[in-house]
Short mmCIF file of C-alpha atoms and ligand atoms in Angstrom, two decimals:
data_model
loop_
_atom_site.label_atom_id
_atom_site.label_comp_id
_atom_site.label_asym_id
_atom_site.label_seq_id
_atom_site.Cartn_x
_atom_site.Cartn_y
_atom_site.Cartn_z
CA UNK A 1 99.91 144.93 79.99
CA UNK A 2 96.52 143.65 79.37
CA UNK A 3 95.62 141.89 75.96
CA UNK A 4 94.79 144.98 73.59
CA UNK A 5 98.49 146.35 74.41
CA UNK A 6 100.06 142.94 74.25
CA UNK A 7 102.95 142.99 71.90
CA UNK A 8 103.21 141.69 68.71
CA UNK A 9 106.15 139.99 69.84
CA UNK A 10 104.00 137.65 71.36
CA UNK A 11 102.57 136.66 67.87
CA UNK A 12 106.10 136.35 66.96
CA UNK A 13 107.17 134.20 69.36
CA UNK A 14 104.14 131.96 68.82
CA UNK A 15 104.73 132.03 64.72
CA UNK A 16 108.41 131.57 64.88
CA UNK A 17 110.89 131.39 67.99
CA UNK A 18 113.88 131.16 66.43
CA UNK A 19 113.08 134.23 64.58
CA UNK A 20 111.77 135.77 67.43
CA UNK A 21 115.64 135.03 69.09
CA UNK A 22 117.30 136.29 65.83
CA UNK A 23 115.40 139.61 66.05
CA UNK A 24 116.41 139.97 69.90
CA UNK A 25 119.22 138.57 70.26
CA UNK A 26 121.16 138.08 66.93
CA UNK A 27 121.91 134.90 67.22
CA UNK A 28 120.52 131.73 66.02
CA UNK A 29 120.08 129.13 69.12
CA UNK A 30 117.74 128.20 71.27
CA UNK A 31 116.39 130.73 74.28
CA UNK A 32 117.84 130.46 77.78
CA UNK A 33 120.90 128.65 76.53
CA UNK A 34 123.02 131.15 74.77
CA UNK A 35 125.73 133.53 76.29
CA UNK A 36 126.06 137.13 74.80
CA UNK A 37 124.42 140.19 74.76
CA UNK A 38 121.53 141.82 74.13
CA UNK A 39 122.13 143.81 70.45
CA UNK A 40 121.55 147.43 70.51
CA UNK A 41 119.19 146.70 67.56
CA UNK A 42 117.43 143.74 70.19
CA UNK A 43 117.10 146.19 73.20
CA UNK A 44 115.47 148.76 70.73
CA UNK A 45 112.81 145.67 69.41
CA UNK A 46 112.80 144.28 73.33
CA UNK A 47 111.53 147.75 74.51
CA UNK A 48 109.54 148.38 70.96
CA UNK A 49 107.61 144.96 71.37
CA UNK A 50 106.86 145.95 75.44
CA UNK A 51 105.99 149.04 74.97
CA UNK A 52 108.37 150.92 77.35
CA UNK A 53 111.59 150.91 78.51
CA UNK A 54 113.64 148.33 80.23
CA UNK A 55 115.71 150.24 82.91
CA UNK A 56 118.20 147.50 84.01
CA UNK A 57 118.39 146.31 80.56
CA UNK A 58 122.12 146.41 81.25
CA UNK A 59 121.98 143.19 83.63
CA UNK A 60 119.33 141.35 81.27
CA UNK A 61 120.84 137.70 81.10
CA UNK A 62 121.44 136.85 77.32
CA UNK A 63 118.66 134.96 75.96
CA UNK A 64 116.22 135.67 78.26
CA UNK A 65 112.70 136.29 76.70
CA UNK A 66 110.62 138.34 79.18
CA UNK A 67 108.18 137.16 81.56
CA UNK A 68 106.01 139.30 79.90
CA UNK A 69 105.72 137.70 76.81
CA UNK A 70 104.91 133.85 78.95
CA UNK A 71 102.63 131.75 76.49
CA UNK A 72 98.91 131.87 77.92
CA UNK A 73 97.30 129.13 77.90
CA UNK A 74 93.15 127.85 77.70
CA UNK A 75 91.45 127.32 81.21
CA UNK A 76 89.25 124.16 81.12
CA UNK A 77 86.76 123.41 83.72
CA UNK A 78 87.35 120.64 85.80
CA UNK A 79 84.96 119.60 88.52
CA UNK A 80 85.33 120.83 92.04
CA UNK A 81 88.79 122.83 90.50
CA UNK A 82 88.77 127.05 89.98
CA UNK A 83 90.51 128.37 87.26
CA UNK A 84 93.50 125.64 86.81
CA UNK A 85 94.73 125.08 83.51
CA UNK A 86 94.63 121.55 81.85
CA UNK A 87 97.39 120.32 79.75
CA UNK A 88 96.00 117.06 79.25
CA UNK A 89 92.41 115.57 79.28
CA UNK A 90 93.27 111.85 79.03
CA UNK A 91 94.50 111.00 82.03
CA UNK A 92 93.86 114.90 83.42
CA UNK A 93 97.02 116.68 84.19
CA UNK A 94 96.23 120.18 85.37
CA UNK A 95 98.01 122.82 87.09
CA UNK A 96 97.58 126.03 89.01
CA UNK A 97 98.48 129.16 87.72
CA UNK A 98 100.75 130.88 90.50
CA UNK A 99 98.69 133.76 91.37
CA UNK A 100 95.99 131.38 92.64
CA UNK A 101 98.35 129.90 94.67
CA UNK A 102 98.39 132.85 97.06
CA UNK A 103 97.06 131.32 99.93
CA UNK A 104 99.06 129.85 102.36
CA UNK A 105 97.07 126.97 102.55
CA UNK A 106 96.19 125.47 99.23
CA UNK A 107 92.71 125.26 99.20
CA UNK A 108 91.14 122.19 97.78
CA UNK A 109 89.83 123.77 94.46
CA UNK A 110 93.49 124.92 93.46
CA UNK A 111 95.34 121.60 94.23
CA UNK A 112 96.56 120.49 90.58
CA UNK A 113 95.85 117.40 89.27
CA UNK A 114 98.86 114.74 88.02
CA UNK A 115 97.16 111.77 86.04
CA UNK A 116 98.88 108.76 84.98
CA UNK A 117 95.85 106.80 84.49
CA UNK A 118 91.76 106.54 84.95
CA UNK A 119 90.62 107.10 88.54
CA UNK A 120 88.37 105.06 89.69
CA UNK A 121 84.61 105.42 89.47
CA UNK A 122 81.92 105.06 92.34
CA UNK A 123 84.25 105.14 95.15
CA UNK A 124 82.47 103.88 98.51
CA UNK A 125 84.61 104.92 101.59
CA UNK A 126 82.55 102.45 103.76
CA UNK A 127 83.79 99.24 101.60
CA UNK A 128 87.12 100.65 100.43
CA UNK A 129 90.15 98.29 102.26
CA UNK A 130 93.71 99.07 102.73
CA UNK A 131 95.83 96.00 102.55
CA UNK A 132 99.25 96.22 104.14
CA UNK A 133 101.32 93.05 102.98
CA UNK A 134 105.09 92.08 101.07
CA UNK A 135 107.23 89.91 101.67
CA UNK A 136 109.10 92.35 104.24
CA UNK A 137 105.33 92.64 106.32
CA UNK A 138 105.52 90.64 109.37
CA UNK A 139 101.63 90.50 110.06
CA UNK A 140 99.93 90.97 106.57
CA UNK A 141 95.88 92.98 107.64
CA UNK A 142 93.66 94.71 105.73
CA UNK A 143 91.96 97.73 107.37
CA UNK A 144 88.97 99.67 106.42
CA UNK A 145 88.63 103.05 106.61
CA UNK A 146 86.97 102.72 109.84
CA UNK A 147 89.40 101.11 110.89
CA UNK A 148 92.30 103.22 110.40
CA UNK A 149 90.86 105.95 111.71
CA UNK A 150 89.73 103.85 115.76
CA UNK A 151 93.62 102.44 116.03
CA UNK A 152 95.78 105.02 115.08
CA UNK A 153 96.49 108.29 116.40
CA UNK A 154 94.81 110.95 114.19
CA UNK A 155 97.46 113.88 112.85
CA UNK A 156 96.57 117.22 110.80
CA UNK A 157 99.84 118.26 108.95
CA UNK A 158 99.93 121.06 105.77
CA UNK A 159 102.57 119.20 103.53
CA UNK A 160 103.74 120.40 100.45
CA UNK A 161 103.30 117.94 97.17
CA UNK A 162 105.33 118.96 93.93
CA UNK A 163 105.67 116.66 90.81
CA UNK A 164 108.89 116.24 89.89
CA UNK A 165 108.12 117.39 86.29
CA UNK A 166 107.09 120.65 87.69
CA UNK A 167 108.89 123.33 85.13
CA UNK A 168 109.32 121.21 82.97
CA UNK A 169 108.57 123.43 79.99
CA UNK A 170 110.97 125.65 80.09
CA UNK A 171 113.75 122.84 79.18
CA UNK A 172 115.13 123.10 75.97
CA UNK A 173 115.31 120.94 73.95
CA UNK A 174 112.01 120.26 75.09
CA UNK A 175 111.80 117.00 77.37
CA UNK A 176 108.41 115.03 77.16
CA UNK A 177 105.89 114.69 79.32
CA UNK A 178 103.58 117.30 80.48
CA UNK A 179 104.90 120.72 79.93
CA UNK A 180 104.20 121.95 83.24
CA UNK A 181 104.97 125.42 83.93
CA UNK A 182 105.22 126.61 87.91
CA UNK A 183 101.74 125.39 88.99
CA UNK A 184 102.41 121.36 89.74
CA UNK A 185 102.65 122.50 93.19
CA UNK A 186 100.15 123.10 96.48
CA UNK A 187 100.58 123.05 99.98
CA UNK A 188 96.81 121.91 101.73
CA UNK A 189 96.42 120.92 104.93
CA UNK A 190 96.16 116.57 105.24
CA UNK A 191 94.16 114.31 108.14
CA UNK A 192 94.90 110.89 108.72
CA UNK A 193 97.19 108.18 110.74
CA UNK A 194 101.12 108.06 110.28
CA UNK A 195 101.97 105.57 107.71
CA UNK A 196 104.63 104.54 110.43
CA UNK A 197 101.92 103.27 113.29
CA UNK A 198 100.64 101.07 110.58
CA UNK A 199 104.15 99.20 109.86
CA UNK A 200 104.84 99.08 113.53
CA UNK A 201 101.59 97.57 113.38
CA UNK A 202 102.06 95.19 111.43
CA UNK A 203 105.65 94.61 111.79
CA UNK A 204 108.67 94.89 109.67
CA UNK A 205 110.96 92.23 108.90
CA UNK A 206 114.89 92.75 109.52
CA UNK A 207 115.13 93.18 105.80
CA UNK A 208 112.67 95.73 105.36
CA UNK A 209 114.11 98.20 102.82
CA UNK A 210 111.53 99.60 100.94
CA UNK A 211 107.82 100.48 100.18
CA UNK A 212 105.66 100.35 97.50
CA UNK A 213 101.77 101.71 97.11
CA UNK A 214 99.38 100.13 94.67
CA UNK A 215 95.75 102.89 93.58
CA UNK A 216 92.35 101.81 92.13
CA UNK A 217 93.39 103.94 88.83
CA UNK A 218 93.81 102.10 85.78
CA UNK A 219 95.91 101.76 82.79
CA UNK A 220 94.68 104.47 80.23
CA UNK A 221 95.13 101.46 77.79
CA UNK A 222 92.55 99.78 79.56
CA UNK A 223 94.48 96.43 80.31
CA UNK A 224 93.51 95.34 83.85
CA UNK A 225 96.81 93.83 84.21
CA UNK A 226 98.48 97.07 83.76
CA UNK A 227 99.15 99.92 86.95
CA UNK A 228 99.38 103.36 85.68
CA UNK A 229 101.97 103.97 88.57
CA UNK A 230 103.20 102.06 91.39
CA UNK A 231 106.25 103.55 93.47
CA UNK A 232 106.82 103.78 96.88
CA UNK A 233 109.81 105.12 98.96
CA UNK A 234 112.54 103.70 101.09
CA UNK A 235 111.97 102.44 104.69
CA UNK A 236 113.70 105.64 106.14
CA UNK A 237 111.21 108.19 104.51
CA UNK A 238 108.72 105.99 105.01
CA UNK A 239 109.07 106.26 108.77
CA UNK A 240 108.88 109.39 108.94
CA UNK A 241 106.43 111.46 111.35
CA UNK A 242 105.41 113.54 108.59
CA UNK A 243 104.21 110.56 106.13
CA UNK A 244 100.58 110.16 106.33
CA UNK A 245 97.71 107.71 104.99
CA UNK A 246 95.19 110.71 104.50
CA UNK A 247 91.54 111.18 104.11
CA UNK A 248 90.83 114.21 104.61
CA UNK A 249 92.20 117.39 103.12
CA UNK A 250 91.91 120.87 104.37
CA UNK A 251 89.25 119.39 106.61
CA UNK A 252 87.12 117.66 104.12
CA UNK A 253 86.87 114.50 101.93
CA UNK A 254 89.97 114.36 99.50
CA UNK A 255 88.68 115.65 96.36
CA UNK A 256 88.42 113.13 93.38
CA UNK A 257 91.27 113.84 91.17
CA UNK A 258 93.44 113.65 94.50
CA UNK A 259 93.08 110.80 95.92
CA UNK A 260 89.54 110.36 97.00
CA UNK A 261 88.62 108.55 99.87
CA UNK A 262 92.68 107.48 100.85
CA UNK A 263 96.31 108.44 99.82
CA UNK A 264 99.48 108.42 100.73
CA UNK A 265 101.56 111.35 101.71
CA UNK A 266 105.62 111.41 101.27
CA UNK A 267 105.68 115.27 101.06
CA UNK A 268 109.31 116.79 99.80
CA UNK A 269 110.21 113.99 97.77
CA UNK A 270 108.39 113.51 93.55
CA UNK A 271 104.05 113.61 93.93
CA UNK A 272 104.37 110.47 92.23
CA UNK A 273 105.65 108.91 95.63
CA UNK A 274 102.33 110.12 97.29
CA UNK A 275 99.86 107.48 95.95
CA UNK A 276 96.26 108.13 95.53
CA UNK A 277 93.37 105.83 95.61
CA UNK A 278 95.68 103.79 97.87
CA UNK A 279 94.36 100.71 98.31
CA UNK A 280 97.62 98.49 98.85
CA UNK A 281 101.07 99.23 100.98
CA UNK A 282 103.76 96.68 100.28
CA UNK A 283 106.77 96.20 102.42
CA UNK A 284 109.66 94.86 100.02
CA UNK A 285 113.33 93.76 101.27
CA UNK A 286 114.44 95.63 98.09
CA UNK A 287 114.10 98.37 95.89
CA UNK A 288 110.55 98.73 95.24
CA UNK A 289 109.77 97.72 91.24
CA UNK A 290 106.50 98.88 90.51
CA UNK A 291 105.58 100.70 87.90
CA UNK A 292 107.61 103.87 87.04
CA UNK A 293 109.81 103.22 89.85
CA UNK A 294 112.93 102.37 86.77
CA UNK A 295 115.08 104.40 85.29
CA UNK A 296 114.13 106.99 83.04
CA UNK A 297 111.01 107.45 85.36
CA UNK A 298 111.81 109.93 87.63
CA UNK A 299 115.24 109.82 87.56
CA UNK A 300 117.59 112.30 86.54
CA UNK A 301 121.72 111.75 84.85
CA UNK A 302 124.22 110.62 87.04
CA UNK A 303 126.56 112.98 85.84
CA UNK A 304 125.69 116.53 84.07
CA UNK A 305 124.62 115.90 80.15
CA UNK A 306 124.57 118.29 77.38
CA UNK A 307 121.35 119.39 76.40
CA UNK A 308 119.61 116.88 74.13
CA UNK A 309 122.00 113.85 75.26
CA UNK A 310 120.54 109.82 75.23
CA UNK A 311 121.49 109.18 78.42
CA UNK A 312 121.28 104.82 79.11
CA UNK A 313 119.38 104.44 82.60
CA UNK A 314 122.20 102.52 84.10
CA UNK A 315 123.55 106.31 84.20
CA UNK A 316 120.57 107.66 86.01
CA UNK A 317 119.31 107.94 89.74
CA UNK A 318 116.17 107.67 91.31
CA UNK A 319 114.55 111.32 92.25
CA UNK A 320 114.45 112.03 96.24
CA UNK A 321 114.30 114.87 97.62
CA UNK A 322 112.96 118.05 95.60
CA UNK A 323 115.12 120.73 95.19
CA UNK A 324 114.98 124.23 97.16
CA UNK A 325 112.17 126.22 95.06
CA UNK A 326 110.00 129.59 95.81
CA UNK A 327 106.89 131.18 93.77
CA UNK A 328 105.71 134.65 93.46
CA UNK A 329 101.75 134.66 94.22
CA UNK A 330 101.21 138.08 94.23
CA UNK A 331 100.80 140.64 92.13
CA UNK A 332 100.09 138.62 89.03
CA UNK A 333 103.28 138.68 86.32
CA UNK A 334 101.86 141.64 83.93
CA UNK A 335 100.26 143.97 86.20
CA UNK A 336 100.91 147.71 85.52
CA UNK A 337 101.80 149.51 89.00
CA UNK A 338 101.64 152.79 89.63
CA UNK A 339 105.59 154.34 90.22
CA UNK A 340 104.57 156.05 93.40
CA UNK A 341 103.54 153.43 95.44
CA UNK A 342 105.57 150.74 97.10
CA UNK A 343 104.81 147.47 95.56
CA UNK A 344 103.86 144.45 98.42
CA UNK A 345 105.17 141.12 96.64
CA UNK A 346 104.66 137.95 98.57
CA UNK A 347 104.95 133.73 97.82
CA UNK A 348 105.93 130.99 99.34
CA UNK A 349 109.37 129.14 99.16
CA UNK A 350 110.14 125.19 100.33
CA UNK A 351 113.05 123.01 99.94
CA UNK A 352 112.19 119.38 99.69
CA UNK A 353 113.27 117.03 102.70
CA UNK A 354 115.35 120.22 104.06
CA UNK A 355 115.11 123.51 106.11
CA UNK A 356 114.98 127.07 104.04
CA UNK A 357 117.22 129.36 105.10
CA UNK A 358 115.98 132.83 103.54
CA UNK A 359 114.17 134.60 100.68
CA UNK A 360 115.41 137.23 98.07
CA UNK A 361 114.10 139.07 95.20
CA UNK A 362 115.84 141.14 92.48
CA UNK A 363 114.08 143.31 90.10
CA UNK A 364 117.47 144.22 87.93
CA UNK A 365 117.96 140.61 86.45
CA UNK A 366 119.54 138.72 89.79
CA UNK A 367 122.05 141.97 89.83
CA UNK A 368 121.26 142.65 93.33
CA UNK A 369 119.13 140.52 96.07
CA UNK A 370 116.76 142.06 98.47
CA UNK A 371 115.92 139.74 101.61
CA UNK A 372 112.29 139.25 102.16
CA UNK A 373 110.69 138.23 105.28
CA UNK A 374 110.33 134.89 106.07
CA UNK A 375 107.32 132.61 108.14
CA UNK A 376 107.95 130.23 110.44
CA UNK A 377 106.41 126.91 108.79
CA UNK A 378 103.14 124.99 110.44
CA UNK A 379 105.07 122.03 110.45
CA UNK A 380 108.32 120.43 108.82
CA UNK A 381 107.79 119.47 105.06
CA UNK A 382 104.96 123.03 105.04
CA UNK A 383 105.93 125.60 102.49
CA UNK A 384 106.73 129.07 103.80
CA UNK A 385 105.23 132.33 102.82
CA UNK A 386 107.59 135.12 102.59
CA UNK A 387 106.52 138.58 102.02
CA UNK A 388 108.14 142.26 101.06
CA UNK A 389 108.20 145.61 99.61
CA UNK A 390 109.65 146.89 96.68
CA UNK A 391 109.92 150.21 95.38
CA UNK A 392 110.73 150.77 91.39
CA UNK A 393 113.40 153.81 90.99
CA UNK A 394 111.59 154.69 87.42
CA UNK A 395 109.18 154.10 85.57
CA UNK A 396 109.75 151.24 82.49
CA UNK A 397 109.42 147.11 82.15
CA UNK A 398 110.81 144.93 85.41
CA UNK A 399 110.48 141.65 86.39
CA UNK A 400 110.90 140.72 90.19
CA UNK A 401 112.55 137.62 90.41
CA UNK A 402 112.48 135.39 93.55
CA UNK A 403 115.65 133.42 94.67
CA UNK A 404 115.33 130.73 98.15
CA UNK A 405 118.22 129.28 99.34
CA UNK A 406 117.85 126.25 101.59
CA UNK A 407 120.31 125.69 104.95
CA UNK A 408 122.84 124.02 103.58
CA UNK A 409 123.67 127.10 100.95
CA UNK A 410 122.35 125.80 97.75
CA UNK A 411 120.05 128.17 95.75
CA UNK A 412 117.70 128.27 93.04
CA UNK A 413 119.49 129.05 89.76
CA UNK A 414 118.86 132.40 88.11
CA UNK A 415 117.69 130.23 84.95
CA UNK A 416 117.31 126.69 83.96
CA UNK A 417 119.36 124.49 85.55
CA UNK A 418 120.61 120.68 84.76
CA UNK A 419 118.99 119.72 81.25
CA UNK A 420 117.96 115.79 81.93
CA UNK A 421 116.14 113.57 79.08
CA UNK A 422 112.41 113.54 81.14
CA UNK A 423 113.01 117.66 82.36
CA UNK A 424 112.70 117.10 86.49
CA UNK A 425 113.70 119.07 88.64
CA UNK A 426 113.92 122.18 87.07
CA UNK A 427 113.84 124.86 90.13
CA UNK A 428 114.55 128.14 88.43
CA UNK A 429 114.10 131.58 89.62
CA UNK A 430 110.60 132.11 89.43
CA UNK A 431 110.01 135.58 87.69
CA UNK A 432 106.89 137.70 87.00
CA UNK A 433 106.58 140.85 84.81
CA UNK A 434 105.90 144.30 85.78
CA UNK A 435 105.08 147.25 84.50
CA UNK A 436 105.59 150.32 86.38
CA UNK A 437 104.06 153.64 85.00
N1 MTE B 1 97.39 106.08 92.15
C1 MTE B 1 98.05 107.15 91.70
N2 MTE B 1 98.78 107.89 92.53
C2 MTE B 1 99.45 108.98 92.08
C3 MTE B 1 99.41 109.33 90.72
C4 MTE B 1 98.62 108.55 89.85
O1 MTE B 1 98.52 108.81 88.65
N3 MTE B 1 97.96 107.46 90.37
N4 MTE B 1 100.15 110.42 90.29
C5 MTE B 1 101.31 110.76 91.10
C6 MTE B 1 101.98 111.97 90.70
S1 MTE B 1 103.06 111.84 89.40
C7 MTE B 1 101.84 113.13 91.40
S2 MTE B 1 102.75 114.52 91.00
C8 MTE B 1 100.87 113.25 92.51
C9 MTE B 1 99.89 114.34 92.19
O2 MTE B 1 98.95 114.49 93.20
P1 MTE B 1 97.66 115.38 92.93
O3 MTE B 1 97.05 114.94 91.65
O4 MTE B 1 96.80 115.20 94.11
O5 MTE B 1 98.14 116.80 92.82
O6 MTE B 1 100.17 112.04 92.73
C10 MTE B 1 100.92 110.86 92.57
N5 MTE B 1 100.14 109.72 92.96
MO1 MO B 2 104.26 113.78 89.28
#
């Protein structure tokens, strides 16, 4: 499926949606949330639009639009960044299409970028402090960079780092915020000192409970009095031997957008509890109340809502852990693959704070499961790459679809899952299209 033989569909999705549905499905709601079945009439414009067949048509979910017909969208160019795609210029807010996300490392020039305000300009790493302080801080210091790096023991971990909007496109109705697709996620490898030496360091009060990071970004309405984000994490995750003040990734200086020349790391849990530019760690004998640390910022219903439901924020809960999630780096959804040949399909899979405990991939719409293999992770709070064969039984339009469950048995639903007002946490099946000829 390259561009010339991309279906006209695909204008008619962009023109009209609803129509699109109509045409396909014969009914007038919104995609992903109907039940039914695919009309005769709808398989016969389905397989018209693609250009071939569907063989497991039979098992399609009802209202499923097909990978192959995923929007496209511009690639910008941001400094020091290869071929991410930028949904926002002002703050920058860019993300990684998943086929570039094949490594198992993230490489620096793939991490996506998550914005809320202006980073800073003419950093200098030799003059940049790090003040530890609150009113849970027994021993308020301020450390340079120097600094950090002669008292405390050095770690290298590979964390993952996943905004919490990630996916957040396919909710419908649409939630706002940046529509994110599957690319607000990377995996790179981070040096620096465990956040925990530090508050040992300086010593936590009895009532320690919670802390809170402050960055040199500013407000995009350029009020000085105004942080673009200031959240933090409680005292048990920030203890953690995995939760790092970093300055180096992947073995060099932090690029710009990420963080550049200090950040924090609280991999598993929402990005926004990994703050960059950090510049100030406060200890606080309550729940941290920075910016975006209240309800409706990354928190999700109490309770299940319908679709499109006000929900008041004394019903919602703060965002911890991420959810169990996996990605398909490779092939590229909308390659054309020759029947013949076995077809080598690899990602990676990770489950927030918790252990994964396999892989599987379906190419007949989540019908049947196929175990993949599994890696061993570098560390805890590391992605995993999984990797397997598959072999097509005809030729026609698939889609593979990758399912990970984590250890304690929960898995990644087939489609969207939990509609919430901001559209967090949405850890579907991630599917790519295929055509085999
Ligand atoms: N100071 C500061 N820290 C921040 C942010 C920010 O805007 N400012 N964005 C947060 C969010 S929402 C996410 S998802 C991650 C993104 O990290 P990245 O841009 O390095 O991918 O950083 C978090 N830390
Ligand atoms: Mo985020």
């Amino acid at each position: 499926m390259n561009n010339s033989d991309k279906p006209e569909i695909n204008q008619l999705y962009a023109d009209d949606p609803v129509a699109a549905d109509r045409v396909l499905w014969g009914r007038q709601s919104h995609a992903l949330s109907r039940r039914g079945f695919l009309k005769k009439s709808g398989l016969v414009a389905m397989s018209t639009a693609l250009g071939m067949t569907i063989p497991f048509s039979r098992f399609m979910p009802a209202g499923l639009i097909p990978a192959a017909f995923a929007a496209e969208s511009a690639v910008d160019q941001i400094p020091g960044k290869d071929g991410l795609i930028v949904l926002n210029n002002r703050p920058v807010n860019a993300e990684t299409p998943a086929h570039l996300l094949d490594d198992s490392v993230t490489p620096n020039s793939r991490m996506f970028v998550r914005n809320n305000g202006i980073p800073p300009e003419n950093v200098n790493p030799e003059t940049w402090l790090l003040e530890i302080g609150g009113e849970s801080c027994e021993r308020p210091v301020s450390f340079s960079i120097e600094e950090l790096r002669q008292r405390f023991e050095e770690v290298t971990l590979q964390l993952q780092l996943e905004c919490g909007g990630n996916g957040r496109s396919e909710f419908a109705p649409a939630a706002s915020g940046n529509q994110w697709t599957t690319g607000a996620i990377g995996c790179p490898s981070f040096t620096g000192i465990r956040l925990r030496d530090v508050l040992n360091y300086c010593g936590l009060k009895a009532d320690a409970e919670y802390i809170g990071y402050y960055g040199a970004d500013t407000h995009t309405s350029g009020d000085p009095d105004r942080d673009p984000i200031s959240r933090g994490v409680p005292i048990g995750k920030a203890m953690e031997r995995e939760t790092l003040i970093a300055w180096q990734m992947n073995g060099e200086d932090i690029p710009m957008q990420n963080g550049y020349p200090l950040r924090l790391i609280c991999a598993g849990w929402p990005g926004s509890v990994s703050g960059k530019w950090l510049n100030r760690i406060v200890v606080r004998d309550q729940l941290h109340d920075g910016e975006k640390m209240a309800a409706p910022s990354y928190s999700v219903p109490k309770q299940s809502v319908a679709p499109g439901s006000r929900v008041p924020n004394e019903d919602m809960k703060i965002i911890e852990s991420m959810p169990v999630k996996s990605l398909i780096t490779f092939p590229q959804s909308g390659l054309s693959h020759d029947l013949r040949e076995r077809m080598i399909i690899r990602g990676h899979a990770w489950a927030g704070d918790d252990q994964l405990s396999g892989v599987f991939l379906s190419i007949d719409f989540g019908a049947t499961w196929i175990p993949s293999a599994l890696q061993s992770a570098s560390n805890r709070l590391a992605w995993q790459d999984w990797e397997t064969w598959i072999q097509f039984p005809e030729p026609g339009y698939y889609e593979v679809w990758a399912r990970a469950m984590d250890a304690r048995g929960k898995s990644q639903p087939m489609l969207v899952p939990g509609w919430n007002p901001r559209g967090y946490l949405n850890n579907a099946c991630h599917r790519i299209a295929v055509q085999v000829v």
